[in-house]
Coordinates of N, CA and C in Angstrom, one line a residue:
X1 N -5.6 85.9 -71.4 CA -5.7 85.9 -72.8 C -6.7 86.7 -73.3
X2 N -6.4 87.6 -74.1 CA -7.3 88.6 -74.7 C -7.9 88.0 -75.9
X3 N -9.2 88.1 -75.9 CA -10.0 87.6 -77.2 C -10.2 88.7 -78.1
X4 N -9.9 88.4 -79.3 CA -10.3 89.4 -80.3 C -11.6 89.2 -80.9
X5 N -12.5 90.2 -80.7 CA -13.8 90.0 -81.3 C -13.8 90.4 -82.7
X6 N -14.2 89.5 -83.6 CA -14.3 89.8 -85.0 C -15.4 90.5 -85.3
X7 N -15.2 91.7 -85.8 CA -16.4 92.7 -86.3 C -17.1 92.0 -87.4
X8 N -18.2 91.8 -87.1 CA -19.2 91.1 -88.2 C -20.0 92.2 -88.9
X9 N -19.3 92.9 -89.7 CA -20.2 94.0 -90.4 C -20.3 93.5 -91.8
X10 N -21.4 93.2 -92.2 CA -21.7 92.6 -93.6 C -22.3 93.9 -94.2
X11 N -21.8 94.2 -95.3 CA -22.4 95.3 -96.1 C -22.8 94.6 -97.5
X12 N -23.9 94.4 -97.7 CA -24.7 94.0 -98.9 C -25.1 95.0 -99.9
X13 N -24.4 95.0 -101.0 CA -24.5 95.9 -102.1 C -25.5 95.2 -103.1
X14 N -26.3 94.3 -102.8 CA -27.2 93.4 -103.5 C -28.5 94.0 -103.8
X15 N -28.9 95.0 -103.4 CA -30.1 95.6 -103.5 C -30.3 95.7 -105.0
X16 N -29.4 96.2 -105.8 CA -29.5 96.5 -107.2 C -28.2 96.1 -107.8
X17 N -28.2 95.7 -109.2 CA -26.9 95.4 -109.8 C -26.0 96.7 -109.8
X18 N -24.7 96.3 -110.0 CA -23.9 97.5 -110.1 C -24.2 98.5 -111.3
X19 N -24.3 99.7 -110.9 CA -24.7 100.8 -111.7 C -23.6 101.0 -112.8
X20 N -24.0 101.3 -114.1 CA -23.0 101.6 -115.1 C -22.2 102.7 -114.9
X21 N -21.1 102.9 -115.5 CA -20.3 104.0 -115.2 C -20.5 105.2 -116.2
X22 N -20.5 106.5 -115.7 CA -20.8 107.5 -116.7 C -19.3 107.8 -117.2
X23 N -19.2 108.7 -118.3 CA -18.0 109.0 -118.7 C -17.2 109.7 -117.8
X24 N -17.7 110.5 -116.8 CA -17.0 111.0 -115.8 C -17.3 110.0 -114.4
X25 N -16.2 109.4 -113.9 CA -16.5 108.5 -112.9 C -17.0 109.2 -111.5
X26 N -17.0 110.5 -111.6 CA -17.5 111.2 -110.3 C -19.1 111.5 -110.5
X27 N -19.7 111.3 -111.7 CA -21.0 111.5 -112.0 C -21.9 110.3 -111.4
X28 N -23.0 110.8 -110.6 CA -23.8 109.9 -110.1 C -24.7 109.3 -111.2
X29 N -25.0 107.9 -111.1 CA -25.9 107.4 -112.1 C -27.2 107.1 -111.4
X30 N -28.2 107.7 -112.0 CA -29.6 107.6 -111.5 C -30.2 106.2 -111.7
X31 N -31.0 105.9 -110.7 CA -31.6 104.5 -110.7 C -33.0 104.7 -110.2
X32 N -33.7 103.5 -110.2 CA -35.1 103.3 -110.0 C -35.4 103.9 -108.5
X33 N -36.4 104.5 -108.3 CA -36.7 105.2 -106.9 C -36.0 106.5 -106.7
X34 N -35.0 106.9 -107.3 CA -34.3 108.2 -107.0 C -35.4 109.3 -107.4
X35 N -35.3 110.5 -106.7 CA -36.3 111.5 -107.1 C -35.2 112.7 -107.6
X36 N -35.7 113.1 -108.7 CA -34.9 114.3 -109.3 C -35.5 115.6 -109.3
X37 N -34.9 116.6 -109.1 CA -35.4 117.9 -109.2 C -34.9 118.5 -110.6
X38 N -35.9 118.9 -111.4 CA -35.7 119.6 -112.6 C -36.1 120.9 -112.7
X39 N -35.1 121.8 -113.1 CA -35.3 123.3 -113.2 C -35.1 123.7 -114.6
X40 N -36.1 124.3 -115.1 CA -36.1 124.8 -116.6 C -35.9 126.2 -116.5
X41 N -34.8 126.6 -116.6 CA -34.6 128.3 -116.6 C -35.2 129.1 -117.6
X42 N -36.0 129.9 -117.3 CA -37.0 130.8 -118.2 C -38.0 130.1 -118.8
X43 N -38.4 128.8 -118.2 CA -39.6 128.1 -118.5 C -40.1 127.4 -117.2
X44 N -40.8 128.2 -116.3 CA -41.4 127.8 -115.1 C -42.4 126.6 -115.2
X45 N -43.1 126.5 -116.6 CA -44.2 125.4 -116.5 C -43.2 124.1 -116.6
X46 N -42.1 124.1 -116.9 CA -41.4 122.9 -117.0 C -40.7 122.4 -115.8
X47 N -40.6 123.4 -114.9 CA -39.8 123.2 -113.6 C -40.6 122.2 -112.6
X48 N -39.7 121.4 -112.0 CA -40.3 120.4 -111.0 C -39.2 120.2 -109.9
X49 N -39.4 121.4 -109.1 CA -38.4 121.5 -107.9 C -38.8 120.4 -106.8
X50 N -40.1 120.1 -106.7 CA -40.5 119.2 -105.7 C -40.1 117.7 -105.9
X51 N -39.7 117.5 -107.1 CA -39.1 116.3 -107.4 C -40.1 115.2 -108.4
X52 N -39.3 114.6 -109.2 CA -40.0 113.6 -110.0 C -39.2 112.3 -109.6
X53 N -40.2 111.2 -109.1 CA -39.6 110.0 -109.0 C -39.4 109.3 -110.1
X54 N -38.2 108.5 -110.2 CA -38.0 107.5 -111.3 C -38.7 106.2 -111.0
X55 N -39.6 105.8 -111.9 CA -40.6 104.8 -111.8 C -39.7 103.5 -111.9
X56 N -40.4 102.3 -111.4 CA -39.9 101.0 -111.6 C -39.3 100.7 -113.0
X57 N -39.9 101.2 -114.1 CA -39.4 101.0 -115.4 C -38.3 101.8 -115.8
X58 N -37.8 102.8 -114.8 CA -36.6 103.7 -115.0 C -37.0 104.7 -115.8
X59 N -38.2 105.2 -115.9 CA -38.6 106.4 -116.6 C -39.3 107.4 -115.7
X60 N -39.4 108.7 -116.2 CA -40.0 109.9 -115.5 C -41.0 110.2 -116.6
X61 N -42.1 111.0 -116.1 CA -43.1 111.6 -117.0 C -42.4 113.3 -117.0
X62 N -42.5 113.7 -118.2 CA -42.0 115.1 -118.3 C -42.8 115.8 -119.2
X63 N -43.5 117.1 -119.0 CA -44.2 117.9 -119.9 C -43.7 117.8 -121.4
X64 N -44.7 117.7 -122.4 CA -44.4 117.8 -123.7 C -43.7 116.7 -124.3
X65 N -42.8 115.8 -123.5 CA -42.1 114.8 -124.1 C -42.8 113.3 -123.7
X66 N -43.5 113.4 -122.7 CA -44.1 112.1 -122.0 C -43.0 111.3 -121.2
X67 N -43.0 110.0 -121.5 CA -42.1 109.1 -120.6 C -40.8 109.1 -121.2
X68 N -39.8 109.3 -120.3 CA -38.3 109.3 -120.8 C -37.5 108.5 -119.9
X69 N -36.7 107.4 -120.5 CA -36.0 106.6 -119.7 C -34.8 107.1 -119.2
X70 N -34.7 107.3 -117.8 CA -33.5 108.1 -117.3 C -32.6 107.3 -116.4
X71 N -33.1 105.9 -116.1 CA -32.2 105.2 -115.3 C -31.0 104.7 -115.9
X72 N -29.9 104.6 -115.3 CA -28.6 104.3 -115.8 C -28.1 105.4 -116.6
X73 N -28.7 106.5 -116.4 CA -27.9 107.9 -117.0 C -27.5 108.6 -116.0
X74 N -26.5 109.6 -116.1 CA -26.1 110.7 -115.3 C -27.1 112.0 -115.4
X75 N -27.1 112.7 -114.4 CA -28.0 113.9 -114.4 C -27.4 114.8 -115.6
X76 N -26.3 114.8 -116.1 CA -25.9 115.4 -117.2 C -26.5 114.9 -118.5
X77 N -26.6 113.6 -118.7 CA -27.1 112.9 -119.9 C -28.6 113.0 -119.8
X78 N -29.3 113.1 -118.5 CA -30.7 113.5 -118.6 C -31.0 114.8 -118.9
X79 N -30.3 115.7 -118.4 CA -30.5 117.2 -119.0 C -30.3 117.2 -120.4
X80 N -29.3 116.6 -121.0 CA -29.3 116.6 -122.6 C -30.3 116.0 -123.3
X81 N -30.7 114.7 -122.7 CA -32.0 114.2 -123.3 C -33.2 114.9 -123.3
X82 N -33.5 115.5 -122.2 CA -34.7 116.2 -122.1 C -34.6 117.5 -122.9
X83 N -33.6 118.1 -122.9 CA -33.4 119.3 -123.7 C -33.7 118.8 -125.2
X84 N -33.0 117.9 -125.6 CA -32.9 117.5 -127.0 C -34.3 117.1 -127.5
X85 N -35.0 116.5 -126.6 CA -36.6 116.1 -126.9 C -37.4 117.3 -127.0
X86 N -37.2 118.4 -126.3 CA -37.9 119.5 -126.2 C -37.8 120.3 -127.5
X87 N -36.5 120.3 -127.9 CA -36.2 121.1 -129.0 C -36.5 120.4 -130.3
X88 N -36.1 119.1 -130.4 CA -36.5 118.2 -131.6 C -38.1 118.2 -131.8
X89 N -39.0 118.3 -130.7 CA -40.3 118.3 -130.8 C -41.0 119.6 -131.1
X90 N -40.0 120.5 -131.2 CA -40.3 122.0 -131.7 C -41.2 122.6 -130.7
X91 N -41.1 122.2 -129.4 CA -41.8 123.0 -128.3 C -41.0 124.1 -128.0
X92 N -39.9 124.1 -128.1 CA -38.8 125.3 -127.6 C -37.8 125.3 -128.8
X93 N -37.2 126.5 -128.9 CA -36.0 126.7 -129.8 C -34.8 126.4 -129.2
X94 N -34.9 126.6 -127.7 CA -33.7 126.4 -127.0 C -34.3 126.2 -125.5
X95 N -33.7 125.3 -124.7 CA -34.1 125.2 -123.3 C -32.9 124.8 -122.5
X96 N -32.6 125.6 -121.2 CA -31.7 125.2 -120.3 C -32.2 124.8 -119.0
X97 N -31.9 123.4 -119.1 CA -32.3 122.5 -117.9 C -31.2 122.2 -116.8
X98 N -31.4 122.1 -115.7 CA -30.6 121.6 -114.5 C -31.3 120.5 -113.9
X99 N -30.7 119.4 -113.9 CA -31.2 118.1 -113.2 C -30.3 117.9 -112.2
X100 N -30.9 117.7 -111.0 CA -30.2 117.3 -109.7 C -30.8 116.1 -109.1
X101 N -30.3 115.4 -108.1 CA -30.8 114.3 -107.4 C -31.4 115.0 -106.1
X102 N -32.6 115.0 -105.8 CA -33.2 115.5 -104.6 C -33.0 114.4 -103.5
X103 N -33.3 113.2 -103.9 CA -33.4 112.2 -102.9 C -32.7 111.0 -103.6
X104 N -31.8 110.4 -102.9 CA -31.0 109.3 -103.4 C -31.7 108.0 -102.7
X105 N -32.3 107.1 -103.6 CA -33.1 106.0 -103.1 C -32.8 104.9 -103.8
X106 N -32.1 104.9 -104.9 CA -31.9 103.6 -105.6 C -30.8 102.7 -105.2
X107 N -29.8 103.3 -104.3 CA -28.8 102.3 -103.9 C -28.7 102.3 -102.4
X108 N -28.8 100.9 -101.8 CA -28.8 101.0 -100.3 C -27.8 99.8 -100.0
X109 N -27.5 99.8 -98.9 CA -26.7 98.7 -98.2 C -27.2 98.2 -97.1
X110 N -26.9 97.1 -96.7 CA -27.3 96.6 -95.3 C -26.1 96.3 -94.4
X111 N -26.1 96.9 -93.1 CA -24.9 96.9 -92.3 C -25.6 96.1 -91.1
X112 N -24.9 95.0 -90.7 CA -25.3 94.0 -89.6 C -24.1 94.1 -88.4
X113 N -24.7 93.7 -87.4 CA -23.9 93.2 -86.1 C -23.4 94.5 -85.3
X114 N -22.2 94.4 -85.1 CA -21.6 95.5 -84.0 C -21.6 96.9 -84.6
X115 N -22.8 97.4 -84.8 CA -23.0 98.7 -85.1 C -24.3 99.1 -84.3
X116 N -24.4 100.6 -83.9 CA -25.5 100.7 -83.0 C -26.9 100.5 -83.7
X117 N -27.0 100.9 -84.9 CA -28.4 100.8 -85.5 C -28.1 99.9 -86.8
X118 N -28.2 98.5 -86.7 CA -28.1 97.6 -87.8 C -29.3 97.8 -88.7
X119 N -29.1 97.7 -90.0 CA -30.2 97.6 -90.9 C -29.8 98.2 -92.2
X120 N -30.9 98.7 -93.1 CA -30.6 99.2 -94.4 C -30.3 100.7 -94.2
X121 N -29.3 101.1 -95.1 CA -29.1 102.5 -95.1 C -29.2 102.9 -96.5
X122 N -29.5 104.1 -96.9 CA -29.4 104.6 -98.3 C -28.2 105.3 -98.4
X123 N -27.7 105.0 -99.6 CA -26.2 105.5 -100.0 C -26.6 106.6 -100.9
X124 N -25.8 107.8 -100.6 CA -25.8 108.9 -101.6 C -24.6 108.7 -102.7
X125 N -24.7 109.6 -103.4 CA -23.7 109.6 -104.6 C -22.2 109.3 -104.1
X126 N -21.7 108.2 -104.7 CA -20.2 107.9 -104.4 C -20.1 107.7 -103.0
X127 N -20.9 107.1 -102.2 CA -20.8 106.7 -100.9 C -19.6 105.7 -100.7
X128 N -19.1 105.8 -99.2 CA -18.0 104.9 -98.9 C -18.5 103.9 -97.9
X129 N -17.7 102.9 -97.7 CA -18.0 102.0 -96.5 C -18.1 102.8 -95.2
X130 N -17.1 103.6 -95.0 CA -17.2 104.5 -93.7 C -18.6 105.3 -93.7
X131 N -19.0 105.9 -94.6 CA -20.3 106.6 -94.5 C -21.4 105.6 -94.2
X132 N -21.4 104.4 -94.8 CA -22.6 103.5 -94.6 C -22.5 103.1 -92.9
X133 N -21.3 102.9 -92.6 CA -21.3 102.5 -91.1 C -21.6 103.8 -90.3
X134 N -21.3 104.9 -90.6 CA -21.7 106.3 -89.9 C -23.2 106.2 -89.8
X135 N -23.8 106.0 -91.0 CA -25.3 106.0 -91.0 C -26.0 104.9 -90.0
X136 N -25.2 103.9 -89.9 CA -25.7 102.8 -89.0 C -25.3 103.2 -87.5
X137 N -24.9 104.3 -87.2 CA -24.7 104.6 -85.9 C -23.3 104.4 -85.3
X138 N -22.4 104.2 -86.1 CA -20.9 103.9 -85.9 C -20.8 102.5 -85.2
X139 N -19.8 102.1 -84.9 CA -19.5 100.9 -84.2 C -19.8 100.9 -82.7
X140 N -20.2 99.6 -82.2 CA -20.3 99.6 -80.8 C -18.9 99.3 -80.1
X141 N -19.0 99.4 -78.7 CA -17.7 99.0 -78.0 C -17.1 97.7 -78.2
X142 N -17.9 96.7 -78.6 CA -17.6 95.3 -78.7 C -17.1 95.1 -80.2
X143 N -17.1 96.0 -81.1 CA -16.6 95.7 -82.4 C -15.2 95.4 -82.4
X144 N -14.8 94.5 -83.3 CA -13.5 93.9 -83.4 C -12.7 95.0 -84.6
X145 N -11.9 94.6 -85.1 CA -10.9 95.3 -86.1 C -11.1 94.8 -87.5
X146 N -12.0 94.0 -87.9 CA -12.1 93.4 -89.3 C -13.6 93.6 -89.7
X147 N -13.6 93.8 -91.0 CA -15.0 94.2 -91.6 C -15.0 93.1 -92.7
X148 N -16.2 92.5 -93.0 CA -16.5 91.6 -94.0 C -17.4 92.3 -95.0
X149 N -17.1 92.3 -96.3 CA -17.9 92.9 -97.3 C -18.5 91.8 -98.1
X150 N -19.8 91.7 -98.4 CA -20.5 90.7 -99.2 C -21.1 91.4 -100.4
X151 N -20.7 91.1 -101.7 CA -21.3 91.8 -102.8 C -22.0 90.8 -103.8
X152 N -23.0 91.2 -104.2 CA -23.6 90.3 -105.3 C -22.9 90.5 -106.5
X153 N -22.7 89.5 -107.3 CA -22.2 89.6 -108.6 C -23.4 89.9 -109.7
X154 N -23.0 90.5 -110.7 CA -24.1 90.9 -111.8 C -24.7 89.8 -112.2
X155 N -26.2 89.7 -112.0 CA -27.2 88.4 -112.2 C -27.0 87.4 -111.2
X156 N -26.3 87.5 -110.2 CA -26.2 86.3 -109.2 C -26.4 86.9 -108.0
X157 N -26.9 85.9 -107.1 CA -27.1 86.2 -105.6 C -25.9 86.2 -105.0
X158 N -25.8 86.7 -103.6 CA -24.7 86.7 -102.8 C -24.2 85.3 -102.4
X159 N -23.0 85.0 -102.8 CA -22.5 83.7 -102.5 C -21.6 83.7 -101.4
X160 N -20.7 84.5 -101.3 CA -19.5 84.4 -100.4 C -19.0 85.9 -100.2
X161 N -18.2 86.0 -99.2 CA -17.5 87.3 -99.0 C -16.6 87.6 -100.1
X162 N -16.6 88.9 -100.4 CA -15.4 89.4 -101.3 C -14.3 89.3 -100.7
X163 N -13.3 88.9 -101.6 CA -11.9 88.8 -101.0 C -11.1 90.1 -102.0
X164 N -10.2 90.7 -101.2 CA -9.6 91.7 -101.8 C -8.9 91.6 -103.3
X165 N -8.5 90.2 -103.7 CA -8.1 89.9 -104.8 C -9.3 89.9 -105.9
X166 N -10.6 89.9 -105.3 CA -11.7 89.9 -106.5 C -12.1 91.3 -107.0
X167 N -11.3 92.3 -106.5 CA -11.7 93.6 -107.0 C -10.9 94.1 -108.1

């Protein structure tokens, strides 16, 4: 009798509440601990290529405009907000900014059991379950054919595995 080994991979997306959706669903939503690269074309004094970390309160400090709330915004929304504040504050008549995510740190998952390197993995923009498992070193030879996904509901702890009907 062949025994089926149940793959006990539990992916917890409970580190942070679900991020809000941008107008374009392919846009990444910035969160606390992400590191942003900001390039101001023709204004080198504003450029922050080495990165600006998003603080615990969801803000960054930017020249001339001070603290700006950027968490829960897309990079495009951040570009627009910083540009608007620089122009409205009469620091510049026009400014062309490019904001990108240098390091994805706000979204993580925990992958356990029959993977080579169980533990927490950092998720990049629009990461998939397969990518999280890949970061955990792929499945071991003992892995079965089932995956269990556990997600936190907004404002609640993890109570039970998610069922396909819950999505």
